[in-house]
Short mmCIF file of C-alpha atoms and ligand atoms in Angstrom, two decimals:
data_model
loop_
_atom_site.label_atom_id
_atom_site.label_comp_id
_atom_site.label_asym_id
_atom_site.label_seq_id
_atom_site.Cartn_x
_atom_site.Cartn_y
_atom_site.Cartn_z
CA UNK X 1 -13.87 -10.67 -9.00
CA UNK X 2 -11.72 -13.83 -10.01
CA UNK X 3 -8.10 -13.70 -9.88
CA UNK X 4 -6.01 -16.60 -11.53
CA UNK X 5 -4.69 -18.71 -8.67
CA UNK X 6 -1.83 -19.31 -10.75
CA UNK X 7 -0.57 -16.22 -11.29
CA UNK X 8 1.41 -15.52 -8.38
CA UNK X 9 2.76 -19.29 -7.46
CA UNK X 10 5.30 -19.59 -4.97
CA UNK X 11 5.71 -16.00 -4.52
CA UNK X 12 5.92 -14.50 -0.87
CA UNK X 13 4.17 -11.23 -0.49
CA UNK X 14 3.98 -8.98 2.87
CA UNK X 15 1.19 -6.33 3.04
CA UNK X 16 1.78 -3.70 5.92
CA UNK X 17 -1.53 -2.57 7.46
CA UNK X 18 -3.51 -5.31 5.90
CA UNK X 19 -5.97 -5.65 8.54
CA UNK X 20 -8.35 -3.55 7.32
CA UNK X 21 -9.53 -1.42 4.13
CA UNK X 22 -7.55 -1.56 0.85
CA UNK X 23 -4.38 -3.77 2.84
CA UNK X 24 -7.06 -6.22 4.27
CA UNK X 25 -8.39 -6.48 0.06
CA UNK X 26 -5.12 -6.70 -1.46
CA UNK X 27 -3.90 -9.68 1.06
CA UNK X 28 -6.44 -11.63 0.28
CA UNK X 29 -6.50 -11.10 -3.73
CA UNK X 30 -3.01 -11.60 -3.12
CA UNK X 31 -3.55 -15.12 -1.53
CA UNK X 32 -5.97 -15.79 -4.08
CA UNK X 33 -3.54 -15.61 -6.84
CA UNK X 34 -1.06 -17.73 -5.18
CA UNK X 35 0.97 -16.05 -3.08
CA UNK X 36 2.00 -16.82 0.22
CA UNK X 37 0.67 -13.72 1.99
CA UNK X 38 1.94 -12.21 5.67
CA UNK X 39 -0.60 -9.64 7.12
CA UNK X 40 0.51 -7.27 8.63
CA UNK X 41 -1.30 -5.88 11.92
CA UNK X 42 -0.39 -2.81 14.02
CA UNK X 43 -3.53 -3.11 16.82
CA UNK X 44 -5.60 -5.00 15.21
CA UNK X 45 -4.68 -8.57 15.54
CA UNK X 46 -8.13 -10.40 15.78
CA UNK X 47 -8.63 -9.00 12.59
CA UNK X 48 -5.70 -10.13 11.50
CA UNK X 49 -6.03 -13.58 12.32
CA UNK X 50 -9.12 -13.71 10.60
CA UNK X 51 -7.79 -12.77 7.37
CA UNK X 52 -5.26 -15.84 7.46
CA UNK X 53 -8.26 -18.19 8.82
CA UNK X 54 -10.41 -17.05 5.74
CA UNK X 55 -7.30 -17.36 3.56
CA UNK X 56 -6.12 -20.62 4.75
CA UNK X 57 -9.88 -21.80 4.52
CA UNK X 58 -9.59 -20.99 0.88
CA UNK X 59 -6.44 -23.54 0.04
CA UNK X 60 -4.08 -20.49 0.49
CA UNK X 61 -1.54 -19.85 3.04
CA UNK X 62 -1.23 -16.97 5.39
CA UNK X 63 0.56 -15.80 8.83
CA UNK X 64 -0.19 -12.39 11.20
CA UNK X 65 2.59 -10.68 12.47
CA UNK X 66 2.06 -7.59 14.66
CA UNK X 67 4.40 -4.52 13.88
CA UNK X 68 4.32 -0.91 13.73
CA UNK X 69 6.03 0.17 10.51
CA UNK X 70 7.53 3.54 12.20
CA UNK X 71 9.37 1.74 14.04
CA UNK X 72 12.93 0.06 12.82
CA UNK X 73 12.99 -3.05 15.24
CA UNK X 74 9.31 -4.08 14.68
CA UNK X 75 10.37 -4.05 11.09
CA UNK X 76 13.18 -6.09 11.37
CA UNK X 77 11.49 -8.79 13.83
CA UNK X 78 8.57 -8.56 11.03
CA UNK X 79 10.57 -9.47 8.19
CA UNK X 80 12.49 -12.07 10.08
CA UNK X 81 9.15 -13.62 11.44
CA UNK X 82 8.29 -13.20 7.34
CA UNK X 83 11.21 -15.32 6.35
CA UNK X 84 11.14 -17.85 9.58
CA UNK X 85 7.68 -18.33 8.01
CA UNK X 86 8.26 -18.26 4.10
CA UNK X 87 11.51 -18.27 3.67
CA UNK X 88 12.19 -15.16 1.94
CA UNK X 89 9.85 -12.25 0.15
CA UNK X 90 8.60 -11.23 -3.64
CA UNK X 91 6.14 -8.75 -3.62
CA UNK X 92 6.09 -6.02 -0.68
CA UNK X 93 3.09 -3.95 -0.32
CA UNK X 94 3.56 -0.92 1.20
CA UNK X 95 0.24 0.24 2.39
CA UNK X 96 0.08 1.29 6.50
CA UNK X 97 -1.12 4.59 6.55
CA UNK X 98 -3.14 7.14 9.05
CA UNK X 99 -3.96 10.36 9.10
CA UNK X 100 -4.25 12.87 11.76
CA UNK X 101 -6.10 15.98 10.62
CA UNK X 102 -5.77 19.64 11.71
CA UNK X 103 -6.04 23.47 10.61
CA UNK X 104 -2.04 24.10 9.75
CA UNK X 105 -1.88 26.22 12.60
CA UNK X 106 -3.01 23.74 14.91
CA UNK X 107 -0.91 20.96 13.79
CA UNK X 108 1.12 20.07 16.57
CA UNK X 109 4.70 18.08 16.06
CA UNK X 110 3.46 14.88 17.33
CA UNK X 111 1.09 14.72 14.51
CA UNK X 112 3.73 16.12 12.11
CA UNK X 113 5.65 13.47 12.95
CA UNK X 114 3.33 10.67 13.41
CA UNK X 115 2.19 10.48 10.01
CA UNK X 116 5.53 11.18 8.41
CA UNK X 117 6.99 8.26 10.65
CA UNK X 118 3.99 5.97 9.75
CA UNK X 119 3.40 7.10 6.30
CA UNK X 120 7.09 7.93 4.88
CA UNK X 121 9.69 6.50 7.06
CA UNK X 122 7.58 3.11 7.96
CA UNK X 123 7.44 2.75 3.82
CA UNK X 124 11.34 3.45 3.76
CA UNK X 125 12.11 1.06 6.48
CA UNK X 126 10.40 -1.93 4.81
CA UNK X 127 11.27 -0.91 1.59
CA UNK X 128 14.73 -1.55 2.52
CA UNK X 129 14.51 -4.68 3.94
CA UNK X 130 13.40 -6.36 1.63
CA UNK X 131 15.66 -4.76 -1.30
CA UNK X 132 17.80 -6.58 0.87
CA UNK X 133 16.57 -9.88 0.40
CA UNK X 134 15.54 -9.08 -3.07
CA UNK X 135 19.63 -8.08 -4.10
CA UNK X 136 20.75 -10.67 -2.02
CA UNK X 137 18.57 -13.79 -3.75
CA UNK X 138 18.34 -12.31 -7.01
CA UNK X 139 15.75 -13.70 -9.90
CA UNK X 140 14.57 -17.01 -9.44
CA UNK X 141 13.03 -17.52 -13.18
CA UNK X 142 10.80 -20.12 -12.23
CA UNK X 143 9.03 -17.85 -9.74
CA UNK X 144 9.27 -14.72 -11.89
CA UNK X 145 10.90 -12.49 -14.24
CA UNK X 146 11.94 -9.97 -11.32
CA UNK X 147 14.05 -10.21 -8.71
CA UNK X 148 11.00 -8.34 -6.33
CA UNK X 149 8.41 -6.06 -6.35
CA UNK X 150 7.36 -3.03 -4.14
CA UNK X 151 4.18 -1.48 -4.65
CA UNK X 152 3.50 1.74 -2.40
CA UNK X 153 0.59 3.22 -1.40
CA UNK X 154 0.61 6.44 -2.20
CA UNK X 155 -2.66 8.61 -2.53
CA UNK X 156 -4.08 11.19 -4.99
CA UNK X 157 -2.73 13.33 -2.82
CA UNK X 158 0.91 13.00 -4.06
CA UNK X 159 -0.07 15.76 -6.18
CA UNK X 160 -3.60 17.27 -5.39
CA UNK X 161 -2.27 19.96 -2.34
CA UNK X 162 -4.79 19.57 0.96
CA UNK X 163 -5.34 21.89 3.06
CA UNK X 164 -6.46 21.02 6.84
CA UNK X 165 -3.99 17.59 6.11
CA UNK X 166 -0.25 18.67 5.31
CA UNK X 167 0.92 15.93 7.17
CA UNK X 168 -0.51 13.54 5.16
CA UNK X 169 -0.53 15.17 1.72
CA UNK X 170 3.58 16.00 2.61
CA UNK X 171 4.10 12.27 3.45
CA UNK X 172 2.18 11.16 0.06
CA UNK X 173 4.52 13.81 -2.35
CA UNK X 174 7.63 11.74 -0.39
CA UNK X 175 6.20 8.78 -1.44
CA UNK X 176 6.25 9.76 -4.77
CA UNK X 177 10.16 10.90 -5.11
CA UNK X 178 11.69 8.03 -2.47
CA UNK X 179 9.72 5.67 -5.09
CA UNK X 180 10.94 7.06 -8.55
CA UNK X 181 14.40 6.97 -6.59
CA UNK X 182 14.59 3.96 -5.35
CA UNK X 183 13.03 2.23 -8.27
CA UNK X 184 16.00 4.29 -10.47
CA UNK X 185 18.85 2.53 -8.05
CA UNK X 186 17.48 -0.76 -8.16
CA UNK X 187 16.39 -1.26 -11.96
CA UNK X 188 19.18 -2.65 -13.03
CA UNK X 189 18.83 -5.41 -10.26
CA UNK X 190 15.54 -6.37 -11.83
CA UNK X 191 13.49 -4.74 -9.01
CA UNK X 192 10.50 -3.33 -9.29
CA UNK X 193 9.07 -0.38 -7.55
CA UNK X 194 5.82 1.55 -8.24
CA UNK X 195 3.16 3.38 -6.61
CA UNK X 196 -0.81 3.02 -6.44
CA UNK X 197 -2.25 6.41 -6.08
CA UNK X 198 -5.79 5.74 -5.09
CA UNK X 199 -8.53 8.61 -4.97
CA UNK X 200 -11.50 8.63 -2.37
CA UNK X 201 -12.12 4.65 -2.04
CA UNK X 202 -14.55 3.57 1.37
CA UNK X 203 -12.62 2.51 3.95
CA UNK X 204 -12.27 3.15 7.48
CA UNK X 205 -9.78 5.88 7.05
CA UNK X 206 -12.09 8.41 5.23
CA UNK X 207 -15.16 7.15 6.75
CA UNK X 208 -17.16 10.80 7.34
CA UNK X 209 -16.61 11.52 3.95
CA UNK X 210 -19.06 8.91 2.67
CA UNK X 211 -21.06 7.34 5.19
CA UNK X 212 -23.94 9.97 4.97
CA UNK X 213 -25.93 10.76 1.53
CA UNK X 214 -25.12 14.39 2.41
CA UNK X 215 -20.98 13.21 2.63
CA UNK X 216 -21.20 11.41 -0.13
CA UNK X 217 -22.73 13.69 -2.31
CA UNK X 218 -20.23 16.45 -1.65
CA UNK X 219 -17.08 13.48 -2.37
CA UNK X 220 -18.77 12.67 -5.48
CA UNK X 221 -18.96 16.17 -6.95
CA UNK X 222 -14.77 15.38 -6.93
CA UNK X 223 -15.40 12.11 -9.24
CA UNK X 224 -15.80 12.28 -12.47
CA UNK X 225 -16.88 8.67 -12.65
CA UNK X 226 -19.21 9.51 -10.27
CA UNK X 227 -18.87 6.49 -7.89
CA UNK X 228 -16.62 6.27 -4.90
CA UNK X 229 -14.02 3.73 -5.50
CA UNK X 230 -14.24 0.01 -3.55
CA UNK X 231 -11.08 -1.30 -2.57
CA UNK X 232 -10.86 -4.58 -4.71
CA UNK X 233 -9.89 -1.56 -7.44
CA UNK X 234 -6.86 -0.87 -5.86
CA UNK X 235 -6.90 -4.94 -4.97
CA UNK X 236 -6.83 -5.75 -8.80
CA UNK X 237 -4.17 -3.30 -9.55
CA UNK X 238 -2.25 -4.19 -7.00
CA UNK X 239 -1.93 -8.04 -8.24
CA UNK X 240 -1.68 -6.74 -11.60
CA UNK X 241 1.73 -4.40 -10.44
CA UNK X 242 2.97 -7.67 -8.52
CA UNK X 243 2.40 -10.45 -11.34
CA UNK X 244 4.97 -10.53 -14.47
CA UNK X 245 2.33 -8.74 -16.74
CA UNK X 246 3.53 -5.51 -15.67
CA UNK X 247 7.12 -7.17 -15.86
CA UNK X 248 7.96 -3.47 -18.14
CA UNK X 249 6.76 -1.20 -16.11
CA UNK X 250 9.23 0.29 -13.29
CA UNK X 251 9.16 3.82 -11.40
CA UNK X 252 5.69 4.67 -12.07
CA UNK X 253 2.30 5.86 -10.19
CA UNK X 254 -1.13 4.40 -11.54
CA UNK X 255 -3.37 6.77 -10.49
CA UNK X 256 -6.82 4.51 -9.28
CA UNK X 257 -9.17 7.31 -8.87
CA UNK X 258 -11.93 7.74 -11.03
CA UNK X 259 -10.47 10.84 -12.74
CA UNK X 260 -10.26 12.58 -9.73
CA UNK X 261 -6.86 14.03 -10.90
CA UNK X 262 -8.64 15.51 -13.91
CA UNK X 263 -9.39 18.83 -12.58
CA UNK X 264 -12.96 18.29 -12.50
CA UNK X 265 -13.93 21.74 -11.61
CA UNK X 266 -13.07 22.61 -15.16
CA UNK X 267 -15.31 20.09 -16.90
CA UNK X 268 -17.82 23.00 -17.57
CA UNK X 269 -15.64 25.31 -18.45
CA UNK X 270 -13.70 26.09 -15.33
P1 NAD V 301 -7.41 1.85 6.83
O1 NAD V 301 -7.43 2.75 8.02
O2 NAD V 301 -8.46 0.80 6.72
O3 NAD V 301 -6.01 1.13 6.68
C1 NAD V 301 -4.80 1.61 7.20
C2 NAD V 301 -4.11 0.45 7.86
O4 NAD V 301 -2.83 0.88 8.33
C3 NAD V 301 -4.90 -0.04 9.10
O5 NAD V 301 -5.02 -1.45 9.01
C4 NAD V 301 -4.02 0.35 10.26
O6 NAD V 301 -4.11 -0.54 11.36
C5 NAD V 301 -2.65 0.31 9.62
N1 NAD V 301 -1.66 1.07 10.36
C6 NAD V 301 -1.77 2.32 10.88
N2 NAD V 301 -0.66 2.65 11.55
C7 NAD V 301 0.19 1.58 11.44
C8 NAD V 301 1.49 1.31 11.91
N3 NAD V 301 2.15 2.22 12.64
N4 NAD V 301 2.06 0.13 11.60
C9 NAD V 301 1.39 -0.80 10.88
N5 NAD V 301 0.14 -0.60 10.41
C10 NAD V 301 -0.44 0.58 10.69
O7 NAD V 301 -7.43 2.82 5.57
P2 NAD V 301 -7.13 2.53 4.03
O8 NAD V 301 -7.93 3.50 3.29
O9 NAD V 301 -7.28 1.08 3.72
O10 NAD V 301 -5.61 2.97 3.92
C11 NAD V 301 -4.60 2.15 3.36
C12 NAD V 301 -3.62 3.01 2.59
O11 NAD V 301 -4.27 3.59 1.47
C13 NAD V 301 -3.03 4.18 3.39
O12 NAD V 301 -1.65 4.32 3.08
C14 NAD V 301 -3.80 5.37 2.87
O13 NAD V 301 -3.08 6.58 3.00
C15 NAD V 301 -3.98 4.96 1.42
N6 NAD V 301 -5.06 5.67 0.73
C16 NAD V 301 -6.36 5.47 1.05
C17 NAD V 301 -7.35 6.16 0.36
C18 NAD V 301 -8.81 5.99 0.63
O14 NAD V 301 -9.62 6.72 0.04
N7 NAD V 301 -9.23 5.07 1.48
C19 NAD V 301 -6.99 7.07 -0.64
C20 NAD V 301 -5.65 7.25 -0.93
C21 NAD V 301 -4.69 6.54 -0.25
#
């Protein structure tokens, strides 16, 4: 995949949990269309600093900053490291997420609450920041038509229910209403805010459910495309929900999932 290096100039983008899977690919397609791009690490800082050596090594520019999103003064150092650094922000991209699996039953509270705080409130937290900066600067028309963008992860599972992962299904349908609500508040500021729902793409988060034949053939029987997804296609919507070509387009979920939200138990007949 080529992006346009052009496409993105002078914009400032922060990815949360971008040292590995889909935040790790949308960094660097980030970078490579121009933007100056902070990765954000929670453990995984070697990583991390990879990503900005590889991007830097390309012509683009890059910093690390360690933070844990659930946690309100990581967040704040992180964005003031981001505008020590840059200067200010553009494009956030919401994307640190875990999981932590369990019959219902067995769910205990720290789980509830681990994935709701990294999930849900760690997207909130950043979210506000920089809708800070964003109202605060305003449009600059020679960077873009917008005064910022905020793309949030969000999952298929915003609105497919799943069982054995409440947590993370509950923090996913919050996702979806605190981004249709915030993007409603801040329209009229010319700020953007959408979601990326991805379906089953390999990354270290869903590992066991494709990294056997057996696994794989079971996740497949959910896609109607019949391939599981690679994250440069969340990468290239991502830059696409970012640039000014989606300039239109405010309060909405693109669903990247191979039709995985079409029902496809009812393709023979149900
Ligand atoms: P991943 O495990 O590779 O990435 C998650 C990233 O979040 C990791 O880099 C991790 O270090 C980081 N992270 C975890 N807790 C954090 C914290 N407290 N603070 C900062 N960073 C933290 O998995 P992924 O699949 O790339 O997941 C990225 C996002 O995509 C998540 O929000 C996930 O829910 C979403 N998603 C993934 C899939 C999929 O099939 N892979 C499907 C739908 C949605």
């Amino acid at each position: 995949m080529s992006y346009s290096p052009n496409l993105l100039k002078g914009q400032k983008a922060l990815v949360t949990g971008a040292s590995s899977g889909i935040g790790e690919a949308i960094a660097r397609a980030l970078a490579a269309s121009g933007a100056s791009v902070a990765v954000n690490y929670h453990s995984e800082q070697e990583a991390a600093e990879k990503i900005v050596s590889d991007i830097k090594s390309l012509g683009g520019e890059a910093i690390a900053i360690g933070a844990n999103v659930a946690k309100e003064e990581e967040v704040l150092s992180m964005f003031d490291q981001m505008y020590q650094h840059f200067g200010t922000i553009d494009i956030l991209v919401n994307n640190a997420g875990l999981q932590k699996d369990s019959a219902f039953v067995d769910m205990t509270l720290d789980h509830w609450n681990l994935v709701i705080g990294v999930n849900l409130t760690g997207q909130f937290l950043c979210a506000r920041e920089a809708a800070k900066e964003f109202l605060k600067r305003g449009v600059k028309p020679d960077i873009s038509s917008a005064a910022g963008k905020i793309i949030c992860m969000s999952s298929v599972h915003e609105v497919i229910p799943w069982a054995g992962h409440v947590n993370y299904a509950t923090s996913k349908g919050g996702i979806h209403m605190m981004m249709e609500s915030i993007a409603q508040e801040l329209a009229p500021h010319r700020i953007r805010v959408n979601s990326i729902a991805p379906g089953a793409i390999k990354t270290p988060i869903n590992k066991a459910a494709w990294d056997t034949p057996e696994a794989e053939a079971k996740l497949l029987k959910l896609i109607p495309a019949k391939r599981v997804g690679d994250v440069t296609d969340i990468a290239k919507a991502a830059v696409w929900l970012a640039s000014d070509d989606s300039d239109y387009v405010n309060g909405e979920t693109l669903f990247v999932d191979g039709g995985m939200t079409l029902y496809p138990g009812f393709a023979t007949g149900g």
